[in-house]
XYZ file of C-alpha atoms in Angstrom:
618
model
C 130.970 130.611 101.600
C 128.027 128.462 102.666
C 128.006 126.643 105.994
C 127.311 122.899 105.849
C 125.414 121.452 108.799
C 124.892 117.723 109.342
C 121.465 116.369 110.326
C 120.367 112.847 111.200
C 116.912 113.215 109.613
C 114.512 115.682 108.001
C 110.876 115.755 106.843
C 110.082 117.819 103.718
C 106.700 118.460 102.104
C 106.234 119.770 98.557
C 102.781 121.297 98.048
C 101.006 123.087 95.216
C 98.224 122.802 92.673
C 97.624 119.372 91.166
C 99.000 120.874 87.950
C 102.220 122.110 89.584
C 103.982 118.753 89.326
C 104.409 118.162 93.049
C 104.201 114.366 92.740
C 106.884 114.347 90.043
C 109.023 116.721 92.106
C 108.672 114.513 95.172
C 109.348 111.356 93.168
C 112.579 112.770 91.768
C 113.764 114.058 95.144
C 112.990 110.606 96.580
C 114.905 108.841 93.816
C 117.982 110.977 94.401
C 117.702 110.456 98.155
C 117.476 106.684 97.714
C 120.527 106.814 95.476
C 122.501 108.440 98.299
C 121.636 105.532 100.607
C 119.332 107.221 103.107
C 116.504 105.263 104.626
C 113.264 106.940 103.628
C 109.497 106.828 103.727
C 107.078 108.903 101.633
C 103.471 110.060 101.796
C 101.934 111.366 98.548
C 98.594 113.117 99.087
C 96.440 113.649 96.010
C 93.295 115.751 95.607
C 90.213 113.650 94.899
C 89.117 115.909 92.031
C 90.676 115.138 88.662
C 91.356 118.834 88.173
C 90.002 121.154 90.837
C 89.970 124.885 90.053
C 93.506 126.271 90.120
C 94.543 127.935 93.356
C 91.772 126.419 95.500
C 92.093 124.321 98.646
C 90.463 121.198 97.107
C 93.090 121.231 94.355
C 96.150 121.088 96.630
C 98.469 118.152 95.989
C 101.371 117.339 98.295
C 104.273 114.937 98.641
C 106.027 114.339 101.952
C 109.362 112.579 102.394
C 111.120 111.614 105.614
C 114.735 110.551 105.156
C 117.441 109.772 107.661
C 120.794 108.203 108.422
C 119.112 105.455 110.456
C 116.148 103.098 110.224
C 112.828 104.960 110.026
C 109.281 103.613 110.002
C 106.989 106.467 108.911
C 106.924 109.457 106.530
C 107.075 111.721 109.582
C 104.420 113.272 111.782
C 105.205 116.916 110.958
C 107.146 118.404 108.060
C 110.064 120.584 109.062
C 110.300 122.115 105.598
C 107.344 123.209 103.444
C 107.648 124.158 99.781
C 104.444 126.122 99.068
C 103.764 126.921 95.424
C 100.723 129.138 96.108
C 98.514 130.506 98.920
C 96.265 127.424 98.855
C 99.258 125.143 99.434
C 100.413 127.319 102.330
C 97.012 127.453 103.988
C 96.267 123.737 103.549
C 99.604 122.623 105.009
C 100.712 125.292 107.483
C 98.903 123.690 110.416
C 101.027 120.555 109.961
C 104.356 122.364 109.833
C 106.600 122.051 112.864
C 106.939 125.245 114.920
C 110.046 127.083 113.764
C 110.035 125.147 110.494
C 111.238 126.408 107.136
C 108.902 127.684 104.410
C 110.022 128.237 100.837
C 107.159 130.103 99.220
C 106.485 131.063 95.600
C 105.734 134.771 95.923
C 104.561 135.097 92.304
C 101.283 133.394 93.212
C 100.495 135.590 96.209
C 98.237 137.968 94.296
C 95.133 139.568 95.768
C 92.933 137.270 93.645
C 94.689 134.098 94.750
C 94.680 135.157 98.393
C 90.941 135.828 98.256
C 90.277 132.403 96.720
C 91.437 130.669 99.893
C 90.069 133.146 102.424
C 93.123 135.255 103.220
C 92.108 138.832 104.016
C 95.744 139.901 104.248
C 98.916 138.574 102.717
C 100.410 136.129 105.254
C 103.877 136.960 103.930
C 103.409 140.521 105.180
C 101.041 140.440 108.167
C 103.351 138.769 110.694
C 101.350 135.536 110.905
C 104.413 133.547 109.812
C 106.834 135.067 112.308
C 107.243 131.725 114.082
C 108.720 130.201 110.931
C 111.824 130.695 108.808
C 110.280 132.040 105.612
C 112.185 132.206 102.325
C 110.144 134.179 99.753
C 111.276 133.159 96.274
C 109.715 134.320 92.983
C 109.850 130.799 91.546
C 107.873 131.476 88.383
C 109.637 134.750 87.515
C 113.085 133.313 88.183
C 112.288 130.246 86.069
C 111.008 132.305 83.140
C 114.106 134.511 83.318
C 116.403 131.471 83.406
C 114.741 130.076 80.275
C 114.629 133.335 78.289
C 117.082 132.032 75.695
C 115.321 128.688 75.210
C 112.929 127.924 72.376
C 109.926 127.412 74.650
C 106.801 129.441 75.220
C 106.368 131.545 78.334
C 103.677 129.102 79.484
C 105.992 126.104 79.114
C 108.779 128.012 80.841
C 106.495 128.831 83.772
C 105.510 125.141 84.043
C 109.147 124.322 84.788
C 109.039 126.150 88.114
C 108.694 122.832 89.932
C 112.127 121.877 88.572
C 113.526 125.186 89.850
C 112.069 124.345 93.274
C 113.531 120.829 93.061
C 116.954 122.233 92.203
C 116.807 124.647 95.120
C 115.771 122.000 97.669
C 118.320 119.573 96.227
C 120.991 122.170 96.913
C 119.658 122.816 100.419
C 119.886 119.122 101.341
C 122.915 118.118 99.257
C 121.027 115.853 96.858
C 122.558 115.077 93.429
C 120.614 115.975 90.269
C 122.327 113.969 87.508
C 119.795 111.135 87.557
C 116.951 113.658 87.310
C 118.615 115.231 84.280
C 118.790 111.786 82.635
C 115.150 111.186 83.613
C 114.018 114.440 81.987
C 115.880 113.683 78.754
C 114.199 110.278 78.597
C 110.750 111.608 79.548
C 110.842 114.346 76.893
C 112.801 112.387 74.300
C 110.456 113.527 71.556
C 110.597 117.147 72.807
C 114.281 117.872 73.418
C 113.688 121.616 73.816
C 111.305 120.962 76.716
C 113.789 118.523 78.258
C 116.652 120.975 78.143
C 114.457 123.787 79.461
C 113.492 121.697 82.496
C 117.128 120.772 83.084
C 118.089 124.433 82.868
C 115.391 125.297 85.422
C 116.691 122.528 87.702
C 120.239 123.919 87.487
C 118.980 127.466 87.970
C 117.304 126.442 91.220
C 120.515 124.788 92.405
C 122.555 127.889 91.490
C 120.048 130.165 93.219
C 120.588 128.278 96.467
C 124.335 128.493 95.957
C 124.343 132.259 95.439
C 121.368 133.735 97.337
C 122.324 135.262 100.680
C 119.097 133.978 102.257
C 120.327 130.398 101.933
C 123.539 130.610 103.924
C 123.309 127.070 105.310
C 122.974 123.786 103.476
C 122.446 120.422 105.107
C 123.811 116.906 104.765
C 122.157 113.683 105.929
C 124.647 110.775 105.857
C 123.637 107.403 104.373
C 121.813 104.918 106.603
C 123.522 101.731 107.751
C 121.487 99.184 105.770
C 122.232 95.488 105.297
C 124.561 94.819 102.375
C 122.839 94.339 99.054
C 121.390 96.098 96.036
C 118.541 98.484 96.856
C 116.021 100.430 94.870
C 113.228 102.761 95.836
C 109.839 101.090 95.454
C 106.162 101.956 95.978
C 103.609 99.513 97.294
C 101.771 99.202 93.985
C 104.999 98.560 92.087
C 106.032 95.946 94.656
C 102.637 94.248 94.301
C 103.049 94.151 90.521
C 106.571 92.763 90.779
C 105.398 90.209 93.342
C 102.695 89.051 90.939
C 105.287 88.761 88.165
C 107.675 86.858 90.442
C 104.856 84.492 91.411
C 104.479 83.545 87.760
C 108.222 82.918 87.473
C 108.325 80.921 90.724
C 105.320 78.777 89.749
C 106.193 78.345 86.092
C 102.671 79.482 85.216
C 101.522 82.245 82.902
C 100.027 85.180 84.815
C 96.719 86.733 83.764
C 95.578 90.035 85.236
C 91.987 91.096 84.691
C 91.477 94.649 85.936
C 89.366 97.745 85.552
C 91.019 101.128 86.309
C 90.222 102.435 89.772
C 92.034 104.681 92.255
C 94.325 103.777 93.997
C 94.917 100.370 92.320
C 95.391 101.361 88.662
C 99.195 101.552 88.851
C 99.350 97.770 89.337
C 97.718 97.292 85.935
C 100.016 99.899 84.374
C 103.151 98.258 85.788
C 102.167 94.685 84.940
C 101.422 95.659 81.349
C 105.184 96.241 80.938
C 106.129 92.638 81.729
C 104.839 90.544 78.859
C 108.298 89.009 78.482
C 107.763 87.260 81.821
C 104.564 85.593 80.656
C 102.212 88.253 82.027
C 98.984 89.015 80.144
C 96.998 92.077 81.179
C 93.435 92.854 80.135
C 91.735 96.140 80.916
C 88.182 94.858 81.038
C 84.998 96.831 80.408
C 83.984 96.595 84.080
C 84.911 95.011 87.408
C 82.720 91.938 86.931
C 84.238 91.163 83.540
C 87.734 91.638 84.994
C 87.325 89.079 87.759
C 85.425 86.709 85.461
C 88.298 86.758 82.989
C 90.822 86.148 85.786
C 88.858 83.171 87.087
C 88.528 81.824 83.555
C 92.289 82.092 83.164
C 92.768 80.072 86.348
C 90.410 77.413 85.011
C 92.607 77.314 81.927
C 95.782 76.714 83.945
C 97.125 80.239 84.570
C 97.627 82.183 87.782
C 94.541 84.399 87.677
C 94.777 87.786 89.395
C 92.370 90.699 89.676
C 93.011 94.093 91.289
C 90.684 96.827 92.501
C 89.614 98.948 95.446
C 86.606 98.697 97.757
C 83.806 99.597 95.303
C 85.193 97.187 92.709
C 85.639 94.381 95.233
C 81.946 94.705 96.099
C 81.103 94.133 92.436
C 83.471 91.166 92.202
C 82.005 89.379 95.222
C 79.726 86.998 93.285
C 82.560 85.756 91.095
C 84.852 85.371 94.109
C 82.089 83.245 95.615
C 82.056 81.208 92.382
C 85.820 80.698 92.754
C 85.198 79.348 96.276
C 82.681 76.864 94.835
C 84.892 75.884 91.879
C 87.891 75.617 94.233
C 90.285 77.265 91.816
C 93.225 79.566 92.620
C 92.487 83.289 92.341
C 94.442 86.210 93.786
C 92.343 89.306 94.538
C 94.065 92.579 95.464
C 92.051 95.239 97.280
C 93.922 98.550 97.581
C 91.616 100.039 100.192
C 90.422 103.623 100.126
C 88.059 105.749 102.197
C 84.399 104.806 101.740
C 81.557 104.028 101.676
C 80.497 104.248 98.023
C 82.785 106.618 96.112
C 83.929 108.004 99.461
C 87.276 109.795 99.237
C 88.998 107.978 96.376
C 92.526 109.306 96.948
C 92.511 108.935 100.750
C 93.532 105.851 102.705
C 91.505 103.611 104.999
C 91.448 100.039 106.398
C 87.719 99.507 106.342
C 87.406 96.478 104.008
C 88.556 93.784 106.448
C 85.093 92.572 107.395
C 84.070 92.637 103.719
C 87.122 90.530 102.847
C 86.204 88.040 105.555
C 82.450 87.802 105.055
C 81.411 89.850 102.004
C 80.021 86.958 99.940
C 76.715 85.119 100.073
C 76.635 81.732 101.764
C 79.528 80.196 103.642
C 82.351 81.268 101.345
C 85.594 81.534 103.343
C 88.794 82.720 101.659
C 92.332 83.404 102.839
C 93.067 87.052 103.694
C 96.544 88.612 103.894
C 97.783 92.180 104.395
C 101.207 93.729 103.667
C 102.697 95.930 106.368
C 104.779 98.272 104.195
C 105.480 99.098 100.535
C 108.401 96.677 100.251
C 106.470 93.924 102.056
C 103.967 93.963 99.174
C 106.411 91.880 97.115
C 106.647 89.136 99.730
C 102.940 89.143 100.515
C 102.104 88.544 96.846
C 104.366 85.475 96.781
C 102.576 84.216 99.883
C 99.156 84.890 98.335
C 100.161 82.925 95.251
C 101.500 80.061 97.400
C 98.242 79.744 99.283
C 96.040 80.135 96.193
C 97.963 77.508 94.223
C 98.496 75.039 97.063
C 94.970 75.124 98.449
C 93.039 75.953 95.228
C 91.284 78.910 96.756
C 90.755 82.628 96.302
C 93.126 84.751 98.386
C 92.482 88.425 99.086
C 95.382 90.818 99.694
C 94.422 93.970 101.611
C 96.750 96.824 100.765
C 95.668 100.464 101.134
C 96.315 103.868 99.618
C 99.018 104.738 102.153
C 101.049 101.631 101.288
C 100.201 101.741 97.573
C 101.575 105.225 96.925
C 104.200 105.370 99.667
C 107.794 104.414 98.932
C 110.797 103.035 100.784
C 114.117 101.334 100.000
C 113.767 97.679 99.015
C 116.578 95.165 98.962
C 116.366 93.230 95.718
C 116.090 89.481 96.337
C 118.214 86.930 94.529
C 116.297 84.931 91.938
C 117.497 81.779 93.671
C 115.770 82.920 96.881
C 112.301 82.868 95.320
C 110.131 80.069 96.752
C 109.247 77.040 94.645
C 105.579 77.541 93.767
C 105.458 74.898 91.047
C 102.160 73.136 90.508
C 101.324 69.612 89.378
C 98.301 69.536 87.112
C 96.124 66.440 86.988
C 97.120 64.409 83.937
C 95.598 60.967 84.549
C 92.706 59.125 86.166
C 92.757 59.127 89.965
C 90.158 56.504 90.977
C 88.505 53.218 90.016
C 84.718 52.771 89.788
C 82.632 49.808 90.880
C 83.255 48.113 87.547
C 86.999 48.359 87.997
C 87.359 51.025 85.350
C 89.636 54.018 85.842
C 87.800 57.329 86.278
C 88.615 60.919 87.161
C 87.173 62.418 90.351
C 87.533 66.220 90.089
C 86.769 66.694 93.809
C 88.933 63.964 95.257
C 91.041 65.812 97.797
C 94.647 65.893 98.875
C 94.516 64.534 102.450
C 96.896 67.241 103.769
C 95.667 70.393 102.024
C 92.092 69.311 101.111
C 92.792 70.817 97.659
C 91.120 69.193 94.674
C 92.964 68.240 91.467
C 93.589 71.027 88.933
C 92.784 69.589 85.527
C 93.449 71.892 82.592
C 90.656 71.818 79.968
C 91.580 69.589 77.058
C 93.527 67.044 79.100
C 92.501 63.671 77.569
C 90.062 61.698 79.696
C 89.711 64.296 82.437
C 86.500 65.932 81.269
C 84.395 67.010 84.255
C 81.443 69.192 85.129
C 82.129 72.664 86.488
C 79.819 75.432 87.723
C 78.357 77.240 90.681
C 75.712 74.703 91.683
C 76.680 72.568 94.677
C 78.722 69.527 93.766
C 78.789 65.984 95.069
C 81.933 65.200 97.008
C 84.409 63.395 94.795
C 82.498 63.245 91.519
C 81.607 66.935 91.249
C 78.139 65.977 89.975
C 75.272 68.370 90.695
C 73.926 67.598 94.150
C 71.043 68.909 96.223
C 71.583 66.351 98.970
C 71.454 68.064 102.405
C 74.104 65.839 103.970
C 76.481 66.359 101.033
C 75.978 70.150 101.125
C 76.766 70.246 104.842
C 79.868 68.136 104.199
C 81.089 70.344 101.325
C 80.540 73.579 103.263
C 82.480 72.225 106.238
C 85.228 70.842 104.008
C 85.768 74.182 102.240
C 85.892 75.919 105.641
C 88.332 73.329 106.994
C 90.571 73.842 103.972
C 90.949 77.559 104.745
C 91.318 76.945 108.480
C 94.103 74.493 107.701
C 96.201 76.856 105.584
C 99.759 76.807 106.906
C 100.998 80.258 107.932
C 103.947 81.313 110.117
C 103.514 81.901 113.833
C 102.803 85.418 115.077
C 106.098 87.000 116.154
C 106.106 89.162 119.268
C 108.536 91.994 119.945
C 108.727 92.065 123.767
C 112.392 92.648 124.678
C 111.927 92.723 128.457
C 109.315 89.982 128.599
C 107.431 91.782 131.372
C 105.084 94.032 129.352
C 101.428 94.051 130.356
C 100.205 95.750 127.175
C 100.492 94.387 123.646
C 99.949 96.612 120.613
C 98.566 94.483 117.787
C 98.247 95.941 114.308
C 97.627 94.891 110.745
C 98.391 96.426 107.375
C 99.842 99.916 107.139
C 99.618 100.673 110.869
C 102.937 98.782 111.173
C 105.116 101.880 110.744
C 103.296 104.284 113.092
C 102.921 101.551 115.742
C 106.612 100.722 115.498
C 107.620 104.367 115.846
C 105.287 104.861 118.831
C 106.552 101.741 120.587
C 110.136 102.836 119.956
C 109.399 106.256 121.493
C 107.808 104.704 124.594
C 110.714 102.315 125.131
C 113.119 105.249 124.947
C 111.157 106.639 127.930
C 111.659 103.372 129.825
C 108.132 102.027 129.247
C 107.723 98.249 128.833
C 105.391 97.527 125.941
C 105.050 94.631 123.489
C 104.262 94.711 119.824
C 103.001 92.228 117.199
C 101.659 92.565 113.679
C 99.218 90.351 111.779
C 100.054 89.779 108.094
C 97.779 86.721 107.996
C 94.203 87.628 108.895
C 92.410 84.471 107.750
C 93.461 82.098 109.008
C 95.293 83.834 111.797
C 98.544 82.230 112.991
C 98.023 79.147 115.164
C 99.683 80.777 118.178
C 97.570 83.963 118.132
C 95.455 82.912 121.109
C 98.499 81.960 123.172
C 100.108 85.329 122.395
C 97.032 87.350 123.349
C 96.473 85.570 126.664
C 99.944 86.646 127.872
C 98.885 90.306 128.120
C 96.420 92.172 130.330
C 95.374 94.454 127.491
C 95.674 94.276 123.719
C 95.518 97.673 121.985
C 94.464 97.524 118.323
C 94.963 100.742 116.313
C 92.980 100.677 113.048
C 91.927 103.119 110.343
C 88.341 101.897 110.715
C 85.843 101.678 113.568
C 87.233 98.468 115.053
C 87.048 95.630 112.532
C 90.062 93.586 113.661
C 89.019 94.252 117.259
C 85.616 92.757 116.404
C 87.238 89.610 115.000
C 89.528 89.261 118.012
C 86.676 89.626 120.497
C 84.717 86.970 118.620
C 87.603 84.554 118.121
C 89.347 85.063 121.476
C 86.581 86.061 123.907
C 88.845 86.186 126.978
C 91.005 88.944 125.528
C 90.680 92.544 126.782
C 90.789 94.301 123.402
C 91.118 98.103 123.419
C 90.457 99.721 120.056
C 92.045 102.967 118.910
C 90.197 104.035 115.798
C 90.269 106.953 113.360
C 88.867 107.313 109.843
C 90.236 110.610 108.563
C 91.641 109.396 105.259
C 95.126 109.848 106.724
C 97.534 107.412 108.369
C 98.126 107.538 112.104
C 100.969 109.693 113.356
C 103.431 108.150 115.764
C 102.863 110.997 118.262
C 99.133 110.382 118.557
C 99.689 106.641 119.010
C 102.369 107.324 121.630
C 99.896 109.465 123.594
C 97.086 106.892 123.224
C 99.286 104.002 124.378
C 100.598 105.995 127.337
C 97.002 106.634 128.374
C 96.132 102.914 128.227
C 99.212 101.979 130.262
C 98.565 104.737 132.830
C 94.952 103.642 133.352
C 96.008 100.016 133.751
């Protein structure tokens, strides 16, 4: 009889070739874990090559999940369990595995040829190099093929199901249910029922192997987390962005138009939004990035909520049209899912290096609002905020997500429809001024005294014809103007409009009130910073924490917050872009940057060490 041991948390990494189905395996394990009520965080890691040679290090794909019975903030610094489908997966991930960790390894792939491919002179399963780990050699492919011998599938298709065998085994090890995965497989292979049933059989075979194999004498349970009451679902950052865009259309009563060109890691937003036509969402996969943003801006001119999505290289191409949107003073939501650059860079790896581009990457004085979500679930809320600002102030708004947030997942509490903000818009429908002759006229650039937004007149509204374009406009009339005084006035007015955007105050987490060091982050550093600060406080260290979701304009109280602390540490996955802005905007602040650009998120351990060093050195 198996022993059941209870854990409070565990970090598991599935790793194999990009064709081994590791992302699907991880997704299904995550879905079942979410269903059990654990808090969780995931880190998918894709190879940059579309299909690297099988069995090579560049082709390794992995999926890490951290789940627990309490609130967690990161996908875990080190996996405690590694599922390695081949020698390349073992070699690429072994250095990350916790000492004494568990390895489940597919022995079928440990042939002389495959070992040589990745530089192994000897078989690590036999040379003693893995003695510090608990190694479970399992012939995953052979066992899967044997389990499917009576099914009407080819040997090749049977062998492809080995990831389901691995999923079944790990599901048994950590007491995860499999019924939802069985339903998923039947739906996925609805047109190929033999394939569906073969995968389900492999899944069950893996579960049964764990139940009966003497090597797996212990299975583990992780109780549900104590989350606030409500209905939860597992959600990725890109899905949350797409749902936030959809909800913005519902909350505003406007049709949503997405103009996009496929690009990693933003493409899933386009894919998800294309499913929601019933909510008034129109998606267009344009021929290029410039056409995509042009179509979105045109949709805004026509009275829709125009949205365009991309990553760094695409945002660079869109910059001229974003500048046009600044001049036209029309709402436009731009989503930049950042990735490692420059140029093509590392398309599947994460980075935070587009902040300065978002702030200043347009010709002329062309300020826009800039926001950044802090986690996958926060992407939903940040999109509602982006829409609020774009519609209220008639301006482009850029949302800076990144690959870590986009592909990562966590539980998300579904909001009530009644809790959505009112984003309704009043279009201009009548004249708004009187000329010198006493006749009513329409001034397309007559501004709201509070927001400085101009009227939004939908083309075709009787009597409200007006000139539009990129050439500088006269204040009020919108007529072409080359007058120096008018240009200076319009530039300053557009800047004042962005500076006047209402955003919430910056919240500070400083429980003792006597901390000398503040850790200030933005974007996806929220989780690692939170985990590091939590670890330091458990050691008795006083340290404060704050996180910027609004980067332009920053919250009104930012300066007052910063001046309370002797040092402000700013961890960023770039070479110090927020630190640069803080030093320029708040010159009296002692800003200490902690910067890495490895294509990977920070670990909480490295941030803990870095913050301890800053505190120790005073």
